[in-house]
């Protein structure tokens, strides 16, 4: 298992940040190379499933997740059910005053590809973390201008 934790300050109230974060179908507007859709349930309750395809020009993988904890506007936790991505993840939103918040993305992942994955992770992790950090910076801008239904 490996842990990844990345956070970003957002110039938006916690409630707005939460709504922007859990607008799954629009996650592709800020998450690098990823398209997300709700595949089971309403996407806003325990047991709902979402699928995130990450890749370029149709080459990539789908990460199917089941929501295991739903506590708006504070925390959503998921269990990764795919063949490539396994483990758990959580999205936390913390209030930082009336007009600011902090978004924390954390993952506890089982590395894929057995011993090869364990050997390759130190090489891949910096790029993975950089892509996640870049996406969270984009998320902050997205949330700061978020309007439901746009």
mmCIF file with all atom_site columns, C-alpha atoms in Angstrom:
data_model
loop_
_atom_site.group_PDB
_atom_site.id
_atom_site.type_symbol
_atom_site.label_atom_id
_atom_site.label_alt_id
_atom_site.label_comp_id
_atom_site.label_asym_id
_atom_site.label_entity_id
_atom_site.label_seq_id
_atom_site.pdbx_PDB_ins_code
_atom_site.Cartn_x
_atom_site.Cartn_y
_atom_site.Cartn_z
_atom_site.occupancy
_atom_site.B_iso_or_equiv
_atom_site.pdbx_formal_charge
_atom_site.auth_seq_id
_atom_site.auth_comp_id
_atom_site.auth_asym_id
_atom_site.auth_atom_id
_atom_site.pdbx_PDB_model_num
ATOM 1   C CA . UNK A 1 1   ? 0.000   0.000  0.000   1.00 0.00 ? 1   UNK A CA 1
ATOM 2   C CA . UNK A 1 2   ? 1.079   3.565  -0.588  1.00 0.00 ? 2   UNK A CA 1
ATOM 3   C CA . UNK A 1 3   ? -0.416  6.819  0.661   1.00 0.00 ? 3   UNK A CA 1
ATOM 4   C CA . UNK A 1 4   ? -0.865  9.996  -1.356  1.00 0.00 ? 4   UNK A CA 1
ATOM 5   C CA . UNK A 1 5   ? -2.200  13.226 0.184   1.00 0.00 ? 5   UNK A CA 1
ATOM 6   C CA . UNK A 1 6   ? -2.517  16.516 -1.705  1.00 0.00 ? 6   UNK A CA 1
ATOM 7   C CA . UNK A 1 7   ? -4.396  19.659 -0.670  1.00 0.00 ? 7   UNK A CA 1
ATOM 8   C CA . UNK A 1 8   ? -5.272  23.028 -2.140  1.00 0.00 ? 8   UNK A CA 1
ATOM 9   C CA . UNK A 1 9   ? -6.670  26.283 -0.743  1.00 0.00 ? 9   UNK A CA 1
ATOM 10  C CA . UNK A 1 10  ? -9.872  27.413 -2.440  1.00 0.00 ? 10  UNK A CA 1
ATOM 11  C CA . UNK A 1 11  ? -11.228 30.969 -2.445  1.00 0.00 ? 11  UNK A CA 1
ATOM 12  C CA . UNK A 1 12  ? -14.803 29.719 -2.098  1.00 0.00 ? 12  UNK A CA 1
ATOM 13  C CA . UNK A 1 13  ? -17.005 28.719 0.837   1.00 0.00 ? 13  UNK A CA 1
ATOM 14  C CA . UNK A 1 14  ? -16.869 25.067 1.897   1.00 0.00 ? 14  UNK A CA 1
ATOM 15  C CA . UNK A 1 15  ? -20.393 24.418 0.589   1.00 0.00 ? 15  UNK A CA 1
ATOM 16  C CA . UNK A 1 16  ? -19.512 25.684 -2.880  1.00 0.00 ? 16  UNK A CA 1
ATOM 17  C CA . UNK A 1 17  ? -16.269 23.707 -2.888  1.00 0.00 ? 17  UNK A CA 1
ATOM 18  C CA . UNK A 1 18  ? -18.216 20.571 -1.934  1.00 0.00 ? 18  UNK A CA 1
ATOM 19  C CA . UNK A 1 19  ? -20.783 21.075 -4.694  1.00 0.00 ? 19  UNK A CA 1
ATOM 20  C CA . UNK A 1 20  ? -18.044 21.637 -7.278  1.00 0.00 ? 20  UNK A CA 1
ATOM 21  C CA . UNK A 1 21  ? -16.126 18.576 -6.075  1.00 0.00 ? 21  UNK A CA 1
ATOM 22  C CA . UNK A 1 22  ? -19.101 16.223 -6.160  1.00 0.00 ? 22  UNK A CA 1
ATOM 23  C CA . UNK A 1 23  ? -20.330 17.388 -9.571  1.00 0.00 ? 23  UNK A CA 1
ATOM 24  C CA . UNK A 1 24  ? -18.854 14.143 -10.917 1.00 0.00 ? 24  UNK A CA 1
ATOM 25  C CA . UNK A 1 25  ? -19.852 14.619 -14.547 1.00 0.00 ? 25  UNK A CA 1
ATOM 26  C CA . UNK A 1 26  ? -17.879 17.904 -14.658 1.00 0.00 ? 26  UNK A CA 1
ATOM 27  C CA . UNK A 1 27  ? -14.733 16.522 -13.012 1.00 0.00 ? 27  UNK A CA 1
ATOM 28  C CA . UNK A 1 28  ? -13.118 16.292 -16.442 1.00 0.00 ? 28  UNK A CA 1
ATOM 29  C CA . UNK A 1 29  ? -13.082 20.094 -16.553 1.00 0.00 ? 29  UNK A CA 1
ATOM 30  C CA . UNK A 1 30  ? -10.344 20.129 -13.919 1.00 0.00 ? 30  UNK A CA 1
ATOM 31  C CA . UNK A 1 31  ? -8.946  16.590 -13.536 1.00 0.00 ? 31  UNK A CA 1
ATOM 32  C CA . UNK A 1 32  ? -6.108  15.992 -15.972 1.00 0.00 ? 32  UNK A CA 1
ATOM 33  C CA . UNK A 1 33  ? -7.038  13.475 -18.673 1.00 0.00 ? 33  UNK A CA 1
ATOM 34  C CA . UNK A 1 34  ? -10.092 12.129 -16.854 1.00 0.00 ? 34  UNK A CA 1
ATOM 35  C CA . UNK A 1 35  ? -13.793 11.759 -17.639 1.00 0.00 ? 35  UNK A CA 1
ATOM 36  C CA . UNK A 1 36  ? -16.178 10.736 -14.838 1.00 0.00 ? 36  UNK A CA 1
ATOM 37  C CA . UNK A 1 37  ? -19.735 9.455  -14.890 1.00 0.00 ? 37  UNK A CA 1
ATOM 38  C CA . UNK A 1 38  ? -22.161 8.046  -12.354 1.00 0.00 ? 38  UNK A CA 1
ATOM 39  C CA . UNK A 1 39  ? -22.813 4.397  -13.227 1.00 0.00 ? 39  UNK A CA 1
ATOM 40  C CA . UNK A 1 40  ? -25.014 3.313  -10.313 1.00 0.00 ? 40  UNK A CA 1
ATOM 41  C CA . UNK A 1 41  ? -27.180 5.224  -7.851  1.00 0.00 ? 41  UNK A CA 1
ATOM 42  C CA . UNK A 1 42  ? -27.407 8.998  -7.713  1.00 0.00 ? 42  UNK A CA 1
ATOM 43  C CA . UNK A 1 43  ? -23.728 9.759  -7.080  1.00 0.00 ? 43  UNK A CA 1
ATOM 44  C CA . UNK A 1 44  ? -24.621 11.463 -3.804  1.00 0.00 ? 44  UNK A CA 1
ATOM 45  C CA . UNK A 1 45  ? -25.112 8.552  -1.412  1.00 0.00 ? 45  UNK A CA 1
ATOM 46  C CA . UNK A 1 46  ? -23.365 5.518  0.043   1.00 0.00 ? 46  UNK A CA 1
ATOM 47  C CA . UNK A 1 47  ? -23.441 2.661  -2.439  1.00 0.00 ? 47  UNK A CA 1
ATOM 48  C CA . UNK A 1 48  ? -23.449 4.867  -5.529  1.00 0.00 ? 48  UNK A CA 1
ATOM 49  C CA . UNK A 1 49  ? -20.758 4.025  -8.081  1.00 0.00 ? 49  UNK A CA 1
ATOM 50  C CA . UNK A 1 50  ? -18.779 6.320  -10.305 1.00 0.00 ? 50  UNK A CA 1
ATOM 51  C CA . UNK A 1 51  ? -16.412 5.422  -13.134 1.00 0.00 ? 51  UNK A CA 1
ATOM 52  C CA . UNK A 1 52  ? -13.424 7.574  -14.036 1.00 0.00 ? 52  UNK A CA 1
ATOM 53  C CA . UNK A 1 53  ? -11.665 6.951  -17.342 1.00 0.00 ? 53  UNK A CA 1
ATOM 54  C CA . UNK A 1 54  ? -8.122  8.321  -17.342 1.00 0.00 ? 54  UNK A CA 1
ATOM 55  C CA . UNK A 1 55  ? -6.190  8.333  -20.561 1.00 0.00 ? 55  UNK A CA 1
ATOM 56  C CA . UNK A 1 56  ? -5.428  10.001 -23.866 1.00 0.00 ? 56  UNK A CA 1
ATOM 57  C CA . UNK A 1 57  ? -7.096  9.344  -27.223 1.00 0.00 ? 57  UNK A CA 1
ATOM 58  C CA . UNK A 1 58  ? -9.066  6.408  -25.808 1.00 0.00 ? 58  UNK A CA 1
ATOM 59  C CA . UNK A 1 59  ? -6.001  4.635  -24.389 1.00 0.00 ? 59  UNK A CA 1
ATOM 60  C CA . UNK A 1 60  ? -6.061  4.390  -20.606 1.00 0.00 ? 60  UNK A CA 1
ATOM 61  C CA . UNK A 1 61  ? -7.990  2.681  -17.843 1.00 0.00 ? 61  UNK A CA 1
ATOM 62  C CA . UNK A 1 62  ? -11.275 2.973  -15.986 1.00 0.00 ? 62  UNK A CA 1
ATOM 63  C CA . UNK A 1 63  ? -11.253 3.395  -12.214 1.00 0.00 ? 63  UNK A CA 1
ATOM 64  C CA . UNK A 1 64  ? -14.622 2.287  -10.839 1.00 0.00 ? 64  UNK A CA 1
ATOM 65  C CA . UNK A 1 65  ? -15.331 3.529  -7.310  1.00 0.00 ? 65  UNK A CA 1
ATOM 66  C CA . UNK A 1 66  ? -18.066 2.889  -4.785  1.00 0.00 ? 66  UNK A CA 1
ATOM 67  C CA . UNK A 1 67  ? -18.993 5.660  -2.350  1.00 0.00 ? 67  UNK A CA 1
ATOM 68  C CA . UNK A 1 68  ? -18.513 4.242  1.159   1.00 0.00 ? 68  UNK A CA 1
ATOM 69  C CA . UNK A 1 69  ? -18.977 7.423  3.212   1.00 0.00 ? 69  UNK A CA 1
ATOM 70  C CA . UNK A 1 70  ? -21.073 10.484 2.370   1.00 0.00 ? 70  UNK A CA 1
ATOM 71  C CA . UNK A 1 71  ? -21.027 13.420 4.781   1.00 0.00 ? 71  UNK A CA 1
ATOM 72  C CA . UNK A 1 72  ? -21.774 16.671 2.914   1.00 0.00 ? 72  UNK A CA 1
ATOM 73  C CA . UNK A 1 73  ? -20.194 19.168 2.863   1.00 0.00 ? 73  UNK A CA 1
ATOM 74  C CA . UNK A 1 74  ? -17.246 17.628 4.683   1.00 0.00 ? 74  UNK A CA 1
ATOM 75  C CA . UNK A 1 75  ? -16.184 14.189 3.471   1.00 0.00 ? 75  UNK A CA 1
ATOM 76  C CA . UNK A 1 76  ? -16.726 11.624 0.762   1.00 0.00 ? 76  UNK A CA 1
ATOM 77  C CA . UNK A 1 77  ? -14.842 8.317  0.848   1.00 0.00 ? 77  UNK A CA 1
ATOM 78  C CA . UNK A 1 78  ? -14.615 5.739  -1.925  1.00 0.00 ? 78  UNK A CA 1
ATOM 79  C CA . UNK A 1 79  ? -13.385 2.207  -2.454  1.00 0.00 ? 79  UNK A CA 1
ATOM 80  C CA . UNK A 1 80  ? -11.582 1.618  -5.763  1.00 0.00 ? 80  UNK A CA 1
ATOM 81  C CA . UNK A 1 81  ? -12.950 -1.527 -7.416  1.00 0.00 ? 81  UNK A CA 1
ATOM 82  C CA . UNK A 1 82  ? -10.928 -1.689 -10.640 1.00 0.00 ? 82  UNK A CA 1
ATOM 83  C CA . UNK A 1 83  ? -8.172  -3.995 -11.797 1.00 0.00 ? 83  UNK A CA 1
ATOM 84  C CA . UNK A 1 84  ? -5.541  -1.248 -11.998 1.00 0.00 ? 84  UNK A CA 1
ATOM 85  C CA . UNK A 1 85  ? -6.529  1.020  -9.114  1.00 0.00 ? 85  UNK A CA 1
ATOM 86  C CA . UNK A 1 86  ? -7.350  -0.702 -5.808  1.00 0.00 ? 86  UNK A CA 1
ATOM 87  C CA . UNK A 1 87  ? -7.598  0.743  -2.322  1.00 0.00 ? 87  UNK A CA 1
ATOM 88  C CA . UNK A 1 88  ? -9.466  3.655  -0.789  1.00 0.00 ? 88  UNK A CA 1
ATOM 89  C CA . UNK A 1 89  ? -9.684  7.376  -1.325  1.00 0.00 ? 89  UNK A CA 1
ATOM 90  C CA . UNK A 1 90  ? -11.245 10.322 0.465   1.00 0.00 ? 90  UNK A CA 1
ATOM 91  C CA . UNK A 1 91  ? -12.166 13.885 -0.404  1.00 0.00 ? 91  UNK A CA 1
ATOM 92  C CA . UNK A 1 92  ? -12.258 16.293 2.533   1.00 0.00 ? 92  UNK A CA 1
ATOM 93  C CA . UNK A 1 93  ? -13.438 19.891 2.504   1.00 0.00 ? 93  UNK A CA 1
ATOM 94  C CA . UNK A 1 94  ? -12.523 22.065 5.484   1.00 0.00 ? 94  UNK A CA 1
ATOM 95  C CA . UNK A 1 95  ? -13.949 25.504 6.116   1.00 0.00 ? 95  UNK A CA 1
ATOM 96  C CA . UNK A 1 96  ? -11.275 28.195 6.352   1.00 0.00 ? 96  UNK A CA 1
ATOM 97  C CA . UNK A 1 97  ? -13.423 31.206 7.181   1.00 0.00 ? 97  UNK A CA 1
ATOM 98  C CA . UNK A 1 98  ? -16.732 32.237 5.618   1.00 0.00 ? 98  UNK A CA 1
ATOM 99  C CA . UNK A 1 99  ? -15.399 32.578 2.054   1.00 0.00 ? 99  UNK A CA 1
ATOM 100 C CA . UNK A 1 100 ? -12.488 30.124 1.930   1.00 0.00 ? 100 UNK A CA 1
ATOM 101 C CA . UNK A 1 101 ? -11.948 26.388 2.226   1.00 0.00 ? 101 UNK A CA 1
ATOM 102 C CA . UNK A 1 102 ? -9.313  23.709 1.876   1.00 0.00 ? 102 UNK A CA 1
ATOM 103 C CA . UNK A 1 103 ? -9.782  20.635 -0.306  1.00 0.00 ? 103 UNK A CA 1
ATOM 104 C CA . UNK A 1 104 ? -7.751  17.564 0.706   1.00 0.00 ? 104 UNK A CA 1
ATOM 105 C CA . UNK A 1 105 ? -7.494  14.546 -1.613  1.00 0.00 ? 105 UNK A CA 1
ATOM 106 C CA . UNK A 1 106 ? -6.091  11.418 0.018   1.00 0.00 ? 106 UNK A CA 1
ATOM 107 C CA . UNK A 1 107 ? -5.548  7.920  -1.345  1.00 0.00 ? 107 UNK A CA 1
ATOM 108 C CA . UNK A 1 108 ? -4.371  4.662  0.164   1.00 0.00 ? 108 UNK A CA 1
ATOM 109 C CA . UNK A 1 109 ? -3.595  2.575  -2.896  1.00 0.00 ? 109 UNK A CA 1
ATOM 110 C CA . UNK A 1 110 ? -2.558  -1.015 -3.483  1.00 0.00 ? 110 UNK A CA 1
ATOM 111 C CA . UNK A 1 111 ? 0.070   -0.801 -6.200  1.00 0.00 ? 111 UNK A CA 1
ATOM 112 C CA . UNK A 1 112 ? -0.819  -2.690 -9.398  1.00 0.00 ? 112 UNK A CA 1
ATOM 113 C CA . UNK A 1 113 ? 1.392   -5.193 -11.244 1.00 0.00 ? 113 UNK A CA 1
ATOM 114 C CA . UNK A 1 114 ? 2.772   -6.968 -8.155  1.00 0.00 ? 114 UNK A CA 1
ATOM 115 C CA . UNK A 1 115 ? 6.532   -6.708 -7.573  1.00 0.00 ? 115 UNK A CA 1
ATOM 116 C CA . UNK A 1 116 ? 6.966   -4.725 -10.802 1.00 0.00 ? 116 UNK A CA 1
ATOM 117 C CA . UNK A 1 117 ? 4.536   -2.086 -9.516  1.00 0.00 ? 117 UNK A CA 1
ATOM 118 C CA . UNK A 1 118 ? 6.405   -1.882 -6.212  1.00 0.00 ? 118 UNK A CA 1
ATOM 119 C CA . UNK A 1 119 ? 9.716   -1.347 -8.031  1.00 0.00 ? 119 UNK A CA 1
ATOM 120 C CA . UNK A 1 120 ? 8.250   1.184  -10.466 1.00 0.00 ? 120 UNK A CA 1
ATOM 121 C CA . UNK A 1 121 ? 6.282   3.277  -7.955  1.00 0.00 ? 121 UNK A CA 1
ATOM 122 C CA . UNK A 1 122 ? 9.255   5.435  -6.852  1.00 0.00 ? 122 UNK A CA 1
ATOM 123 C CA . UNK A 1 123 ? 9.707   6.384  -10.525 1.00 0.00 ? 123 UNK A CA 1
ATOM 124 C CA . UNK A 1 124 ? 5.988   6.951  -11.240 1.00 0.00 ? 124 UNK A CA 1
ATOM 125 C CA . UNK A 1 125 ? 5.005   8.653  -7.951  1.00 0.00 ? 125 UNK A CA 1
ATOM 126 C CA . UNK A 1 126 ? 6.548   12.091 -8.695  1.00 0.00 ? 126 UNK A CA 1
ATOM 127 C CA . UNK A 1 127 ? 4.684   12.326 -12.019 1.00 0.00 ? 127 UNK A CA 1
ATOM 128 C CA . UNK A 1 128 ? 1.466   11.028 -10.437 1.00 0.00 ? 128 UNK A CA 1
ATOM 129 C CA . UNK A 1 129 ? 1.745   13.536 -7.570  1.00 0.00 ? 129 UNK A CA 1
ATOM 130 C CA . UNK A 1 130 ? 2.584   16.400 -9.954  1.00 0.00 ? 130 UNK A CA 1
ATOM 131 C CA . UNK A 1 131 ? -0.443  15.593 -12.122 1.00 0.00 ? 131 UNK A CA 1
ATOM 132 C CA . UNK A 1 132 ? -2.668  15.438 -9.063  1.00 0.00 ? 132 UNK A CA 1
ATOM 133 C CA . UNK A 1 133 ? -1.273  18.721 -7.709  1.00 0.00 ? 133 UNK A CA 1
ATOM 134 C CA . UNK A 1 134 ? -1.811  20.380 -11.120 1.00 0.00 ? 134 UNK A CA 1
ATOM 135 C CA . UNK A 1 135 ? -5.390  19.064 -11.234 1.00 0.00 ? 135 UNK A CA 1
ATOM 136 C CA . UNK A 1 136 ? -6.113  20.394 -7.737  1.00 0.00 ? 136 UNK A CA 1
ATOM 137 C CA . UNK A 1 137 ? -4.868  23.859 -8.739  1.00 0.00 ? 137 UNK A CA 1
ATOM 138 C CA . UNK A 1 138 ? -7.298  23.673 -11.677 1.00 0.00 ? 138 UNK A CA 1
ATOM 139 C CA . UNK A 1 139 ? -9.997  22.491 -9.270  1.00 0.00 ? 139 UNK A CA 1
ATOM 140 C CA . UNK A 1 140 ? -9.478  25.555 -7.064  1.00 0.00 ? 140 UNK A CA 1
ATOM 141 C CA . UNK A 1 141 ? -10.104 27.849 -10.050 1.00 0.00 ? 141 UNK A CA 1
ATOM 142 C CA . UNK A 1 142 ? -13.098 25.710 -11.100 1.00 0.00 ? 142 UNK A CA 1
ATOM 143 C CA . UNK A 1 143 ? -14.641 25.844 -7.612  1.00 0.00 ? 143 UNK A CA 1
ATOM 144 C CA . UNK A 1 144 ? -14.014 29.581 -7.248  1.00 0.00 ? 144 UNK A CA 1
ATOM 145 C CA . UNK A 1 145 ? -16.215 30.179 -10.327 1.00 0.00 ? 145 UNK A CA 1
ATOM 146 C CA . UNK A 1 146 ? -18.582 27.246 -9.846  1.00 0.00 ? 146 UNK A CA 1
ATOM 147 C CA . UNK A 1 147 ? -22.241 27.558 -10.683 1.00 0.00 ? 147 UNK A CA 1
ATOM 148 C CA . UNK A 1 148 ? -24.506 24.501 -10.604 1.00 0.00 ? 148 UNK A CA 1
ATOM 149 C CA . UNK A 1 149 ? -25.968 23.623 -13.980 1.00 0.00 ? 149 UNK A CA 1
ATOM 150 C CA . UNK A 1 150 ? -23.400 25.574 -16.045 1.00 0.00 ? 150 UNK A CA 1
#
